GROMACS .gro file of C-alpha atoms in nm:
model
  324
    1UNK     CA    1  11.772   3.947  -1.576
    2UNK     CA    2  11.952   3.666  -1.392
    3UNK     CA    3  11.781   3.756  -1.062
    4UNK     CA    4  11.440   3.750  -1.232
    5UNK     CA    5  11.525   3.414  -1.385
    6UNK     CA    6  11.616   3.274  -1.041
    7UNK     CA    7  11.286   3.391  -0.894
    8UNK     CA    8  11.089   3.251  -1.187
    9UNK     CA    9  11.283   2.923  -1.165
   10UNK     CA   10  11.211   2.900  -0.792
   11UNK     CA   11  10.839   2.958  -0.846
   12UNK     CA   12  10.828   2.701  -1.127
   13UNK     CA   13  11.014   2.445  -0.916
   14UNK     CA   14  10.775   2.491  -0.624
   15UNK     CA   15  10.470   2.453  -0.847
   16UNK     CA   16  10.612   2.152  -1.034
   17UNK     CA   17  10.728   1.976  -0.718
   18UNK     CA   18  10.392   2.030  -0.549
   19UNK     CA   19  10.212   1.879  -0.848
   20UNK     CA   20  10.444   1.578  -0.869
   21UNK     CA   21  10.422   1.528  -0.491
   22UNK     CA   22  10.044   1.497  -0.524
   23UNK     CA   23  10.092   1.243  -0.801
   24UNK     CA   24  10.333   1.048  -0.580
   25UNK     CA   25  10.079   1.049  -0.300
   26UNK     CA   26   9.816   0.915  -0.539
   27UNK     CA   27  10.054   0.637  -0.647
   28UNK     CA   28  10.099   0.539  -0.283
   29UNK     CA   29   9.724   0.537  -0.222
   30UNK     CA   30   9.611   0.347  -0.530
   31UNK     CA   31   9.893   0.093  -0.578
   32UNK     CA   32   9.759  -0.258  -0.627
   33UNK     CA   33   9.789  -0.458  -0.302
   34UNK     CA   34   9.809  -0.789  -0.483
   35UNK     CA   35  10.074  -0.684  -0.727
   36UNK     CA   36  10.421  -0.802  -0.629
   37UNK     CA   37  10.693  -0.539  -0.620
   38UNK     CA   38  11.023  -0.609  -0.792
   39UNK     CA   39  11.252  -0.821  -0.576
   40UNK     CA   40  11.502  -0.625  -0.369
   41UNK     CA   41  11.777  -0.885  -0.376
   42UNK     CA   42  12.148  -0.883  -0.440
   43UNK     CA   43  12.099  -0.782  -0.804
   44UNK     CA   44  11.871  -0.484  -0.726
   45UNK     CA   45  11.922  -0.184  -0.950
   46UNK     CA   46  12.004   0.063  -0.672
   47UNK     CA   47  12.171   0.049  -0.333
   48UNK     CA   48  12.039   0.308  -0.087
   49UNK     CA   49  12.278   0.502   0.138
   50UNK     CA   50  12.209   0.742   0.421
   51UNK     CA   51  12.467   0.955   0.602
   52UNK     CA   52  12.612   1.300   0.662
   53UNK     CA   53  12.767   1.562   0.434
   54UNK     CA   54  13.022   1.784   0.610
   55UNK     CA   55  13.189   2.104   0.486
   56UNK     CA   56  13.469   2.277   0.672
   57UNK     CA   57  13.638   2.603   0.562
   58UNK     CA   58  13.938   2.729   0.758
   59UNK     CA   59  14.036   3.044   0.564
   60UNK     CA   60  13.980   3.333   0.503
   61UNK     CA   61  13.690   3.292   0.749
   62UNK     CA   62  13.612   2.984   0.955
   63UNK     CA   63  13.288   2.824   0.844
   64UNK     CA   64  13.152   2.470   0.888
   65UNK     CA   65  12.823   2.289   0.856
   66UNK     CA   66  12.677   1.943   0.801
   67UNK     CA   67  12.346   1.793   0.699
   68UNK     CA   68  12.192   1.450   0.653
   69UNK     CA   69  12.179   1.319   0.298
   70UNK     CA   70  12.054   1.023   0.100
   71UNK     CA   71  12.226   0.881  -0.206
   72UNK     CA   72  12.165   0.600  -0.450
   73UNK     CA   73  12.437   0.381  -0.598
   74UNK     CA   74  12.275   0.286  -0.928
   75UNK     CA   75  12.381  -0.005  -1.147
   76UNK     CA   76  12.362   0.170  -1.484
   77UNK     CA   77  12.335  -0.159  -1.674
   78UNK     CA   78  12.009  -0.228  -1.487
   79UNK     CA   79  11.876   0.126  -1.449
   80UNK     CA   80  12.002   0.392  -1.696
   81UNK     CA   81  11.946   0.746  -1.571
   82UNK     CA   82  11.855   1.023  -1.820
   83UNK     CA   83  12.095   1.314  -1.817
   84UNK     CA   84  12.393   1.101  -1.713
   85UNK     CA   85  12.641   0.880  -1.896
   86UNK     CA   86  12.520   0.535  -1.993
   87UNK     CA   87  12.710   0.231  -1.869
   88UNK     CA   88  12.866   0.180  -2.215
   89UNK     CA   89  12.970   0.546  -2.241
   90UNK     CA   90  13.134   0.531  -1.897
   91UNK     CA   91  13.317   0.211  -1.988
   92UNK     CA   92  13.454   0.371  -2.305
   93UNK     CA   93  13.577   0.672  -2.108
   94UNK     CA   94  13.730   0.464  -1.828
   95UNK     CA   95  13.866   0.187  -2.056
   96UNK     CA   96  13.702  -0.079  -1.840
   97UNK     CA   97  13.488  -0.382  -1.918
   98UNK     CA   98  13.285  -0.447  -1.604
   99UNK     CA   99  12.991  -0.298  -1.415
  100UNK     CA  100  12.941   0.078  -1.378
  101UNK     CA  101  12.771   0.216  -1.066
  102UNK     CA  102  12.666   0.580  -1.035
  103UNK     CA  103  12.655   0.749  -0.695
  104UNK     CA  104  12.396   1.025  -0.723
  105UNK     CA  105  12.081   1.183  -0.582
  106UNK     CA  106  11.804   1.082  -0.825
  107UNK     CA  107  11.557   1.338  -0.952
  108UNK     CA  108  11.269   1.388  -0.708
  109UNK     CA  109  10.922   1.520  -0.796
  110UNK     CA  110  11.053   1.691  -1.110
  111UNK     CA  111  11.371   1.846  -0.966
  112UNK     CA  112  11.735   1.737  -0.966
  113UNK     CA  113  12.028   1.885  -0.774
  114UNK     CA  114  12.363   1.708  -0.773
  115UNK     CA  115  12.676   1.906  -0.685
  116UNK     CA  116  12.876   1.583  -0.727
  117UNK     CA  117  12.800   1.245  -0.880
  118UNK     CA  118  13.059   0.968  -0.914
  119UNK     CA  119  13.079   0.680  -1.161
  120UNK     CA  120  13.257   0.372  -1.022
  121UNK     CA  121  13.396   0.174  -1.317
  122UNK     CA  122  13.501  -0.186  -1.252
  123UNK     CA  123  13.691  -0.452  -1.441
  124UNK     CA  124  13.483  -0.754  -1.534
  125UNK     CA  125  13.461  -1.048  -1.294
  126UNK     CA  126  13.289  -1.384  -1.288
  127UNK     CA  127  12.991  -1.506  -1.084
  128UNK     CA  128  12.813  -1.172  -1.081
  129UNK     CA  129  13.081  -0.989  -0.884
  130UNK     CA  130  13.186  -0.631  -0.962
  131UNK     CA  131  13.556  -0.710  -1.000
  132UNK     CA  132  13.833  -0.460  -0.927
  133UNK     CA  133  13.748  -0.089  -0.910
  134UNK     CA  134  13.970   0.050  -1.184
  135UNK     CA  135  13.862   0.409  -1.259
  136UNK     CA  136  13.620   0.675  -1.138
  137UNK     CA  137  13.450   0.958  -1.324
  138UNK     CA  138  13.340   1.270  -1.139
  139UNK     CA  139  13.040   1.471  -1.259
  140UNK     CA  140  13.039   1.817  -1.097
  141UNK     CA  141  12.759   2.070  -1.143
  142UNK     CA  142  12.767   2.431  -1.026
  143UNK     CA  143  12.471   2.620  -0.882
  144UNK     CA  144  12.299   2.833  -1.003
  145UNK     CA  145  12.483   2.848  -1.335
  146UNK     CA  146  12.395   2.493  -1.440
  147UNK     CA  147  12.733   2.415  -1.595
  148UNK     CA  148  12.879   2.068  -1.569
  149UNK     CA  149  13.224   1.914  -1.594
  150UNK     CA  150  13.314   1.545  -1.607
  151UNK     CA  151  13.664   1.411  -1.556
  152UNK     CA  152  13.838   1.084  -1.474
  153UNK     CA  153  14.030   1.025  -1.153
  154UNK     CA  154  14.200   0.732  -0.987
  155UNK     CA  155  14.020   0.548  -0.706
  156UNK     CA  156  14.198   0.557  -0.374
  157UNK     CA  157  14.333   0.910  -0.400
  158UNK     CA  158  14.402   1.153  -0.682
  159UNK     CA  159  14.490   1.519  -0.733
  160UNK     CA  160  14.306   1.723  -0.998
  161UNK     CA  161  14.347   2.084  -1.107
  162UNK     CA  162  14.014   2.258  -1.040
  163UNK     CA  163  13.825   2.270  -1.374
  164UNK     CA  164  13.496   2.443  -1.282
  165UNK     CA  165  13.376   2.757  -1.102
  166UNK     CA  166  13.171   2.576  -0.838
  167UNK     CA  167  13.147   2.834  -0.561
  168UNK     CA  168  13.145   3.216  -0.598
  169UNK     CA  169  13.362   3.225  -0.284
  170UNK     CA  170  13.653   3.027  -0.435
  171UNK     CA  171  13.889   3.119  -0.719
  172UNK     CA  172  14.020   2.885  -0.990
  173UNK     CA  173  14.376   2.843  -0.860
  174UNK     CA  174  14.314   2.537  -0.641
  175UNK     CA  175  14.371   2.166  -0.682
  176UNK     CA  176  14.118   1.908  -0.566
  177UNK     CA  177  14.254   1.618  -0.362
  178UNK     CA  178  13.993   1.342  -0.403
  179UNK     CA  179  13.973   1.030  -0.189
  180UNK     CA  180  13.728   0.757  -0.295
  181UNK     CA  181  13.724   0.384  -0.221
  182UNK     CA  182  13.501   0.110  -0.354
  183UNK     CA  183  13.160   0.143  -0.182
  184UNK     CA  184  13.034  -0.143   0.031
  185UNK     CA  185  12.837  -0.142   0.354
  186UNK     CA  186  12.986   0.204   0.410
  187UNK     CA  187  13.061   0.477   0.160
  188UNK     CA  188  13.320   0.751   0.207
  189UNK     CA  189  13.414   1.041  -0.021
  190UNK     CA  190  13.653   1.323   0.078
  191UNK     CA  191  13.758   1.626  -0.129
  192UNK     CA  192  14.021   1.869   0.004
  193UNK     CA  193  14.088   2.201  -0.169
  194UNK     CA  194  14.457   2.289  -0.190
  195UNK     CA  195  14.535   2.652  -0.271
  196UNK     CA  196  14.876   2.812  -0.349
  197UNK     CA  197  14.830   3.085  -0.087
  198UNK     CA  198  14.550   2.962   0.142
  199UNK     CA  199  14.689   2.610   0.172
  200UNK     CA  200  14.466   2.312   0.247
  201UNK     CA  201  14.177   2.535   0.350
  202UNK     CA  202  13.855   2.351   0.264
  203UNK     CA  203  13.729   1.994   0.306
  204UNK     CA  204  13.402   1.834   0.198
  205UNK     CA  205  13.316   1.479   0.302
  206UNK     CA  206  13.036   1.228   0.264
  207UNK     CA  207  13.013   0.945   0.517
  208UNK     CA  208  12.719   0.712   0.460
  209UNK     CA  209  12.605   0.358   0.534
  210UNK     CA  210  12.406   0.112   0.327
  211UNK     CA  211  12.045   0.100   0.444
  212UNK     CA  212  11.881  -0.103   0.169
  213UNK     CA  213  11.856  -0.180  -0.199
  214UNK     CA  214  11.571  -0.181  -0.444
  215UNK     CA  215  11.452  -0.196  -0.801
  216UNK     CA  216  11.114  -0.053  -0.707
  217UNK     CA  217  11.061   0.291  -0.863
  218UNK     CA  218  10.798   0.381  -0.601
  219UNK     CA  219  11.036   0.308  -0.317
  220UNK     CA  220  11.304   0.519  -0.486
  221UNK     CA  221  11.059   0.805  -0.528
  222UNK     CA  222  10.955   0.801  -0.162
  223UNK     CA  223  11.308   0.748  -0.026
  224UNK     CA  224  11.442   1.054  -0.212
  225UNK     CA  225  11.134   1.277  -0.179
  226UNK     CA  226  11.253   1.642  -0.168
  227UNK     CA  227  11.618   1.536  -0.117
  228UNK     CA  228  11.742   1.750  -0.412
  229UNK     CA  229  11.542   2.045  -0.278
  230UNK     CA  230  11.710   2.009   0.059
  231UNK     CA  231  12.056   2.015  -0.101
  232UNK     CA  232  11.970   2.328  -0.301
  233UNK     CA  233  11.838   2.501   0.012
  234UNK     CA  234  12.163   2.426   0.196
  235UNK     CA  235  12.370   2.564  -0.093
  236UNK     CA  236  12.193   2.900  -0.094
  237UNK     CA  237  12.168   2.925   0.285
  238UNK     CA  238  12.540   2.861   0.340
  239UNK     CA  239  12.628   3.103   0.058
  240UNK     CA  240  12.430   3.370   0.241
  241UNK     CA  241  12.613   3.294   0.566
  242UNK     CA  242  12.951   3.325   0.392
  243UNK     CA  243  12.849   3.654   0.236
  244UNK     CA  244  12.749   3.784   0.581
  245UNK     CA  245  13.098   3.689   0.703
  246UNK     CA  246  13.241   3.924   0.436
  247UNK     CA  247  13.404   3.645   0.236
  248UNK     CA  248  13.482   3.795  -0.104
  249UNK     CA  249  13.226   3.721  -0.376
  250UNK     CA  250  13.395   3.629  -0.706
  251UNK     CA  251  13.239   3.668  -1.050
  252UNK     CA  252  13.236   3.374  -1.286
  253UNK     CA  253  13.581   3.351  -1.454
  254UNK     CA  254  13.428   3.350  -1.801
  255UNK     CA  255  13.384   3.726  -1.764
  256UNK     CA  256  13.748   3.797  -1.676
  257UNK     CA  257  13.932   3.499  -1.826
  258UNK     CA  258  13.749   3.322  -2.110
  259UNK     CA  259  14.034   3.070  -2.147
  260UNK     CA  260  14.009   2.944  -1.788
  261UNK     CA  261  13.917   2.592  -1.903
  262UNK     CA  262  14.227   2.559  -2.120
  263UNK     CA  263  14.438   2.691  -1.835
  264UNK     CA  264  14.288   2.431  -1.602
  265UNK     CA  265  14.386   2.153  -1.843
  266UNK     CA  266  14.739   2.291  -1.868
  267UNK     CA  267  14.771   2.308  -1.490
  268UNK     CA  268  14.641   1.954  -1.459
  269UNK     CA  269  14.891   1.828  -1.717
  270UNK     CA  270  15.174   1.993  -1.524
  271UNK     CA  271  15.038   1.836  -1.207
  272UNK     CA  272  15.030   1.489  -1.362
  273UNK     CA  273  15.385   1.531  -1.487
  274UNK     CA  274  15.527   1.618  -1.145
  275UNK     CA  275  15.732   1.353  -0.968
  276UNK     CA  276  15.549   1.398  -0.638
  277UNK     CA  277  15.213   1.338  -0.803
  278UNK     CA  278  15.332   1.033  -0.992
  279UNK     CA  279  15.496   0.878  -0.687
  280UNK     CA  280  15.165   0.928  -0.507
  281UNK     CA  281  14.986   0.747  -0.787
  282UNK     CA  282  15.241   0.465  -0.774
  283UNK     CA  283  15.162   0.410  -0.407
  284UNK     CA  284  14.794   0.417  -0.500
  285UNK     CA  285  14.845   0.148  -0.762
  286UNK     CA  286  15.047  -0.073  -0.525
  287UNK     CA  287  14.744  -0.096  -0.298
  288UNK     CA  288  14.571  -0.298  -0.568
  289UNK     CA  289  14.637  -0.670  -0.593
  290UNK     CA  290  14.644  -0.637  -0.972
  291UNK     CA  291  14.873  -0.334  -0.994
  292UNK     CA  292  15.104  -0.508  -1.238
  293UNK     CA  293  14.820  -0.534  -1.490
  294UNK     CA  294  14.774  -0.158  -1.498
  295UNK     CA  295  15.137  -0.048  -1.536
  296UNK     CA  296  15.094   0.001  -1.910
  297UNK     CA  297  14.749   0.159  -1.904
  298UNK     CA  298  14.738   0.510  -2.052
  299UNK     CA  299  14.566   0.675  -1.758
  300UNK     CA  300  14.788   0.513  -1.496
  301UNK     CA  301  15.139   0.615  -1.394
  302UNK     CA  302  15.443   0.432  -1.258
  303UNK     CA  303  15.636   0.708  -1.078
  304UNK     CA  304  15.909   0.760  -1.340
  305UNK     CA  305  15.965   1.127  -1.406
  306UNK     CA  306  16.072   1.091  -1.768
  307UNK     CA  307  15.764   0.906  -1.899
  308UNK     CA  308  15.522   1.067  -2.144
  309UNK     CA  309  15.205   1.193  -1.979
  310UNK     CA  310  14.866   1.219  -2.145
  311UNK     CA  311  14.594   1.468  -2.064
  312UNK     CA  312  14.322   1.371  -1.823
  313UNK     CA  313  13.985   1.305  -1.988
  314UNK     CA  314  13.779   1.612  -1.905
  315UNK     CA  315  13.474   1.758  -2.080
  316UNK     CA  316  13.246   2.053  -2.004
  317UNK     CA  317  12.875   2.106  -2.072
  318UNK     CA  318  12.774   2.469  -2.105
  319UNK     CA  319  12.491   2.627  -1.915
  320UNK     CA  320  12.156   2.705  -2.070
  321UNK     CA  321  12.009   3.053  -2.108
  322UNK     CA  322  12.032   3.294  -1.931
  323UNK     CA  323  12.364   3.174  -1.788
  324UNK     CA  324  12.520   3.097  -2.126
   0.00000   0.00000   0.00000
C-alpha cells in the first residue's frame, strides 16, 4: 500500500508541478510592463541565498555528496508562510520580542520539500535593526513519512538528543550537534551526528552567500522553481546509493518502540543536566555581549551542575495517511 501511495504521489506531483509551471510561464509572459514591482530594499520580505549542501558519512560505509541549493530567509512579520509558525507563535516559543526570520525553501509550483528549516528569533532593537539573536527553532521533516518535529536550540552551538526518525539508515541513539550563527552576507549551518558506538560519524552542512533580496512574489517563484523537487530527488537517489552499499535499512521506530519520542525527551533532559553540556552552553553565552541578561532565562544555563533543568520545548506533528 505504501509503495502504491508513493507512486501515486509521484505522478500527482509531476502533473501538478507541470500545470503550475505553465501558469508561472504565463505570469512571466503577461506581466504588466508599466506596473512597478515591490521595492527590493533593506526591508524586503525575503533575503535570497545560494550555496552548497554537503553530507559526509564515515561509518559504517563511507559516503559523501554535495549539491547546489537555494534558500530564502523570510521575515515572518512581513511575509507569513502557510504551514509554518507565525512570527508571534515563534516569539512565544522562544520568549523573544524582536524579529523572526525563517530559513527555508519556499513551496515551488505546488510542491514543498524541507528536510530542515530554522527560525532565527531576535531580541527587539531600535532603528529597524534585528537586535541580538537569542534563540533558534528547528523544524525537521522526514521523507517520505511526512512527520515533523520542532524544537528550540541555542544559537552558536547546541547539543540535542535526536527526536525524529529522519533517515532509514540511522537509528535513534544519536545526538545532534548543531552549529548556527546569525545570518548575514554569508550563512552557515552545520549538524554533526554523535553516536554512542559509531562516534561522530555523520556531518551535514549548508554554506551559502546572500545573492539578493525581494518582496516580489514572481521573483521568488522563478528563483526557487523546482528547488524542492531537486532536494527530493537527491534524498531518494542517495538513499538508493546507501542501500547498494549494504548499509542496514532500519524500520521506523514506531513499529518496534512506540515510546521512542518520550525516550528522546528523557535522553535530552539527561543531556541538558550534564556538566559538560552546561559548561559548553556557558561558553556559548559568554560569546554574547549581553550574556548577563540571559543568566536567569529558563532556556539558558550557567554551567552549575546543581541547578534545576527544564525540558527543551519540542513538539511533533504526525504524518498523514497512509503513514499514520
